[in-house]
Tab-separated table of C-alpha atoms in Angstrom:
chain	number	residue	atom	x	y	z
A	1272	ASP	CA	0.000	0.000	0.000
A	1273	ILE	CA	1.142	3.546	-0.725
A	1274	VAL	CA	1.709	5.652	2.384
A	1275	MET	CA	1.300	9.414	2.217
A	1276	THR	CA	3.280	11.532	4.677
A	1277	GLN	CA	1.959	15.079	4.946
A	1278	SER	CA	3.511	18.019	6.779
A	1279	PRO	CA	3.177	20.197	8.714
A	1280	PHE	CA	0.338	19.116	11.003
A	1281	SER	CA	-0.741	22.742	11.373
A	1282	LEU	CA	0.375	26.253	10.603
A	1283	ALA	CA	-0.784	29.766	11.337
A	1284	VAL	CA	-0.196	32.691	9.009
A	1285	SER	CA	-1.415	36.219	8.523
A	1286	GLU	CA	-3.490	37.291	5.561
A	1287	GLY	CA	-1.342	38.071	2.548
A	1288	GLU	CA	1.398	35.628	3.481
A	1289	MET	CA	2.340	32.465	1.616
A	1290	VAL	CA	2.109	28.914	2.932
A	1291	THR	CA	3.576	25.645	1.763
A	1292	ILE	CA	2.198	22.198	2.543
A	1293	ASN	CA	4.193	19.098	1.700
A	1294	CYS	CA	3.241	15.558	0.836
A	1295	LYS	CA	5.564	12.626	0.298
A	1296	SER	CA	4.514	9.266	-1.081
A	1297	SER	CA	6.166	5.936	-0.295
A	1298	GLN	CA	6.405	5.184	-4.011
A	1299	SER	CA	6.317	7.142	-7.233
A	1300	LEU	CA	2.934	8.467	-8.351
A	1301	LEU	CA	4.169	9.167	-11.879
A	1302	SER	CA	2.495	7.091	-14.539
A	1303	SER	CA	4.888	5.957	-17.236
A	1304	GLY	CA	1.983	5.686	-19.644
A	1305	ASN	CA	0.850	9.301	-19.657
A	1306	GLN	CA	3.554	11.059	-17.604
A	1307	LYS	CA	0.958	12.304	-15.132
A	1308	ASN	CA	1.350	12.314	-11.369
A	1309	TYR	CA	-1.683	10.829	-9.664
A	1310	LEU	CA	-1.737	13.290	-6.770
A	1311	ALA	CA	-4.592	15.583	-5.784
A	1312	TRP	CA	-5.176	18.243	-3.121
A	1313	TYR	CA	-8.393	18.885	-1.207
A	1314	GLN	CA	-9.628	21.706	0.981
A	1315	GLN	CA	-12.077	21.019	3.788
A	1316	LYS	CA	-13.537	24.099	5.457
A	1317	PRO	CA	-15.060	23.735	8.940
A	1318	GLY	CA	-18.338	21.842	8.807
A	1319	GLN	CA	-18.119	21.239	5.056
A	1320	SER	CA	-17.321	18.390	2.710
A	1321	PRO	CA	-13.905	18.285	1.079
A	1322	LYS	CA	-13.456	20.192	-2.161
A	1323	LEU	CA	-11.089	19.232	-4.981
A	1324	LEU	CA	-8.477	21.946	-5.551
A	1325	ILE	CA	-5.731	20.360	-7.646
A	1326	TYR	CA	-5.387	17.131	-9.612
A	1327	TYR	CA	-2.530	15.584	-11.607
A	1328	ALA	CA	-0.315	17.347	-9.052
A	1329	SER	CA	-0.590	20.772	-10.688
A	1330	THR	CA	-3.892	21.180	-12.569
A	1331	ARG	CA	-6.345	23.472	-10.838
A	1332	GLN	CA	-9.957	22.351	-10.718
A	1333	SER	CA	-12.361	24.725	-12.437
A	1334	GLY	CA	-13.164	27.749	-10.281
A	1335	VAL	CA	-10.184	27.387	-7.937
A	1336	PRO	CA	-8.303	30.676	-7.458
A	1337	ASP	CA	-4.874	30.847	-9.038
A	1338	ARG	CA	-3.257	31.534	-5.663
A	1339	PHE	CA	-3.489	27.761	-5.128
A	1340	ILE	CA	-0.511	26.154	-6.857
A	1341	GLY	CA	0.390	22.481	-6.933
A	1342	SER	CA	3.839	21.257	-7.819
A	1343	GLY	CA	6.111	18.255	-7.591
A	1344	SER	CA	6.606	14.921	-9.266
A	1345	GLY	CA	7.385	11.330	-8.419
A	1346	THR	CA	7.249	11.123	-4.645
A	1347	ASP	CA	7.443	14.738	-3.457
A	1348	PHE	CA	4.633	17.227	-3.830
A	1349	THR	CA	3.766	20.695	-2.587
A	1350	LEU	CA	0.659	22.819	-2.291
A	1351	THR	CA	1.469	26.508	-2.168
A	1352	ILE	CA	-1.110	29.086	-1.223
A	1353	SER	CA	0.067	32.581	-2.055
A	1354	ASP	CA	-1.578	35.700	-0.650
A	1355	VAL	CA	-3.540	33.722	1.965
A	1356	GLN	CA	-7.053	34.987	2.594
A	1357	ALA	CA	-9.232	34.575	5.681
A	1358	GLU	CA	-11.511	32.298	3.638
A	1359	ASP	CA	-8.616	29.846	3.217
A	1360	LEU	CA	-9.044	28.739	6.835
A	1361	ALA	CA	-9.409	24.976	6.385
A	1362	ASP	CA	-7.857	21.556	6.573
A	1363	TYR	CA	-5.898	20.509	3.502
A	1364	TYR	CA	-5.340	16.922	2.398
A	1365	CYS	CA	-3.259	15.321	-0.302
A	1366	LEU	CA	-4.564	12.198	-2.004
A	1367	GLN	CA	-2.755	9.623	-4.100
A	1368	HIS	CA	-4.900	7.860	-6.688
A	1369	TYR	CA	-2.135	5.898	-8.420
A	1370	SER	CA	-3.081	2.716	-6.596
A	1371	TYR	CA	-6.454	2.741	-4.909
A	1372	LEU	CA	-6.783	5.905	-2.809
A	1373	THR	CA	-4.733	7.066	0.159
A	1374	PHE	CA	-5.055	10.416	1.894
A	1375	GLY	CA	-2.371	12.301	3.733
A	1376	SER	CA	-2.986	12.999	7.406
A	1377	GLY	CA	-4.029	16.597	6.787
A	1378	THR	CA	-2.762	20.097	7.533
A	1379	LYS	CA	-4.761	22.597	9.537
A	1380	LEU	CA	-4.344	26.162	8.277
A	1381	GLU	CA	-5.161	28.880	10.756
A	1382	ILE	CA	-5.251	32.599	10.126
A	1383	LYS	CA	-3.603	34.844	12.689
B	497	GLU	CA	-25.991	20.817	-10.692
B	498	VAL	CA	-24.320	17.672	-9.361
B	499	GLN	CA	-25.837	16.532	-6.077
B	500	LEU	CA	-25.051	13.562	-3.868
B	501	VAL	CA	-27.309	12.979	-0.869
B	502	GLU	CA	-26.458	10.323	1.694
B	503	SER	CA	-28.879	8.746	4.132
B	504	GLY	CA	-29.268	5.746	6.394
B	505	GLY	CA	-26.892	6.655	9.202
B	506	GLY	CA	-27.580	6.500	12.908
B	507	LEU	CA	-26.672	4.881	16.200
B	508	VAL	CA	-26.047	1.131	16.045
B	509	GLN	CA	-24.688	-1.408	18.524
B	510	PRO	CA	-21.359	-3.135	17.943
B	511	GLY	CA	-21.725	-6.247	15.816
B	512	ARG	CA	-24.895	-5.036	14.131
B	513	SER	CA	-25.478	-3.940	10.534
B	514	LEU	CA	-26.441	-0.769	8.754
B	515	LYS	CA	-26.986	0.178	5.108
B	516	LEU	CA	-26.151	3.599	3.729
B	517	SER	CA	-27.563	5.081	0.533
B	518	CYS	CA	-26.405	7.904	-1.704
B	519	VAL	CA	-28.796	9.327	-4.280
B	520	ALA	CA	-27.164	11.096	-7.205
B	521	SER	CA	-28.596	13.768	-9.462
B	522	GLY	CA	-27.417	16.331	-11.985
B	523	PHE	CA	-25.258	13.924	-13.995
B	524	THR	CA	-25.467	10.564	-15.756
B	525	PHE	CA	-24.845	8.334	-12.755
B	526	SER	CA	-24.281	5.184	-14.810
B	527	ASN	CA	-21.203	6.736	-16.469
B	528	TYR	CA	-19.204	7.299	-13.286
B	529	GLY	CA	-17.346	5.277	-10.730
B	530	MET	CA	-18.274	6.031	-7.137
B	531	ASN	CA	-16.570	5.887	-3.769
B	532	TRP	CA	-17.319	5.890	-0.061
B	533	ILE	CA	-14.963	7.923	2.126
B	534	ARG	CA	-15.223	8.255	5.901
B	535	GLN	CA	-13.979	10.668	8.527
B	536	ALA	CA	-13.911	9.765	12.223
B	537	PRO	CA	-14.756	12.646	14.575
B	538	GLY	CA	-11.870	15.122	14.617
B	539	LYS	CA	-9.767	12.898	12.358
B	540	GLY	CA	-8.646	12.768	8.753
B	541	LEU	CA	-10.150	11.241	5.632
B	542	GLU	CA	-10.096	7.513	4.928
B	543	TRP	CA	-11.097	5.900	1.642
B	544	VAL	CA	-13.471	2.980	2.234
B	545	ALA	CA	-14.599	1.494	-1.081
B	546	TYR	CA	-14.887	2.016	-4.843
B	547	ILE	CA	-17.267	0.672	-7.470
B	548	SER	CA	-16.915	1.190	-11.209
B	549	SER	CA	-19.716	2.551	-13.364
B	550	GLY	CA	-21.010	-0.885	-14.347
B	551	SER	CA	-20.090	-2.609	-11.060
B	552	SER	CA	-17.414	-4.682	-12.773
B	553	TYR	CA	-14.625	-3.414	-10.521
B	554	ILE	CA	-14.990	-3.204	-6.762
B	555	TYR	CA	-12.236	-2.418	-4.262
B	556	TYR	CA	-12.155	-2.080	-0.474
B	557	ALA	CA	-9.834	-0.708	2.149
B	558	GLU	CA	-8.272	-3.457	4.246
B	559	THR	CA	-9.995	-2.069	7.353
B	560	VAL	CA	-13.448	-2.932	6.000
B	561	LYS	CA	-12.800	-5.820	3.610
B	562	GLY	CA	-15.084	-8.754	4.364
B	563	ARG	CA	-17.456	-6.615	6.459
B	564	PHE	CA	-18.651	-3.888	4.076
B	565	THR	CA	-20.218	-4.284	0.629
B	566	ILE	CA	-20.489	-1.504	-1.921
B	567	SER	CA	-23.142	-1.736	-4.612
B	568	ARG	CA	-25.161	0.465	-6.930
B	569	ASP	CA	-28.456	0.585	-8.785
B	570	ASN	CA	-27.981	2.649	-11.925
B	571	ALA	CA	-31.708	2.614	-12.657
B	572	LYS	CA	-32.296	4.339	-9.327
B	573	ASN	CA	-29.197	6.573	-9.452
B	574	THR	CA	-28.270	5.191	-6.050
B	575	LEU	CA	-25.060	4.008	-4.419
B	576	TYR	CA	-25.118	1.764	-1.357
B	577	LEU	CA	-22.819	0.677	1.430
B	578	GLN	CA	-23.901	-2.372	3.412
B	579	MET	CA	-21.992	-2.443	6.678
B	580	THR	CA	-21.948	-5.552	8.868
B	581	SER	CA	-20.112	-6.596	12.041
B	582	LEU	CA	-19.776	-2.933	12.936
B	583	ARG	CA	-17.093	-1.871	15.395
B	584	SER	CA	-16.604	1.256	17.473
B	585	GLU	CA	-13.773	2.259	15.139
B	586	ASP	CA	-16.280	2.443	12.262
B	587	THR	CA	-17.835	5.488	13.934
B	588	ALA	CA	-17.479	8.262	11.368
B	589	LEU	CA	-19.084	10.646	8.946
B	590	TYR	CA	-19.506	8.697	5.712
B	591	TYR	CA	-19.316	10.557	2.401
B	592	CYS	CA	-20.121	9.334	-1.055
B	593	ALA	CA	-17.945	10.880	-3.746
B	594	ARG	CA	-17.914	10.721	-7.518
B	595	GLN	CA	-14.868	9.539	-9.414
B	596	GLY	CA	-14.313	12.117	-12.153
B	597	ILE	CA	-13.607	11.435	-15.797
B	598	ALA	CA	-10.079	10.831	-17.091
B	599	ALA	CA	-8.988	9.519	-13.699
B	600	ILE	CA	-9.706	12.798	-11.926
B	601	PRO	CA	-10.431	11.658	-8.411
B	602	LEU	CA	-13.331	12.509	-6.121
B	603	ASP	CA	-14.573	15.618	-7.887
B	604	TYR	CA	-17.950	15.873	-6.134
B	605	TRP	CA	-18.842	14.900	-2.560
B	606	GLY	CA	-22.063	14.554	-0.641
B	607	GLN	CA	-22.645	16.259	2.680
B	608	GLY	CA	-22.031	13.052	4.610
B	609	VAL	CA	-24.064	10.857	6.950
B	610	MET	CA	-23.059	10.057	10.513
B	611	VAL	CA	-22.676	6.483	11.739
B	612	THR	CA	-22.143	5.937	15.468
B	613	VAL	CA	-21.295	2.467	16.719
B	614	SER	CA	-21.829	2.247	20.442
B	615	SER	CA	-23.562	0.133	23.035
């Protein structure tokens, strides 16, 4: 089974700052067939269902602001949120869908 | 508008059974794979099960294999999760989620239904 290690557990930033969330997989998520990384990022606001932000490691889902940026390949991935807004208060999860589905443990983003 | 509405949750004693339903609307249900995901109180997300559009492919997490059964009725636009031999650790909010096209994962989620396993 693929294990996803996500960090940090939590972070607190002020509005306008940038945050970086990391996710590391126990094996490569890069498909040799189509050269796509099977890694997605989700945002879960308090009391809500998760929302897809990024898929294929770096493709933003329709309607997602461009301050959300996914990067990385193989086993190491990053979600960067630039110019953090108060509305970005949420838990963030990475998800590998290369082999079945495995979520990272989550990162709680707090706004100072 | 895509909508997924779960139902069937509640309080159940350990060892008993419960069946969850998820009614889909706003898209052609029979064209999409579907998943169940759960979230224990205050915890992270855990994938539970997947079923392909025509029910040909079914996969389970090891934690529920042999106890839970995922199924679907495309004529009724409904996804099911039959849960048996329930344990306290199965206590969670259960979401149904659509598998997107072109391998895009979990693009739409329901609001979730709570299952509490306790004596």
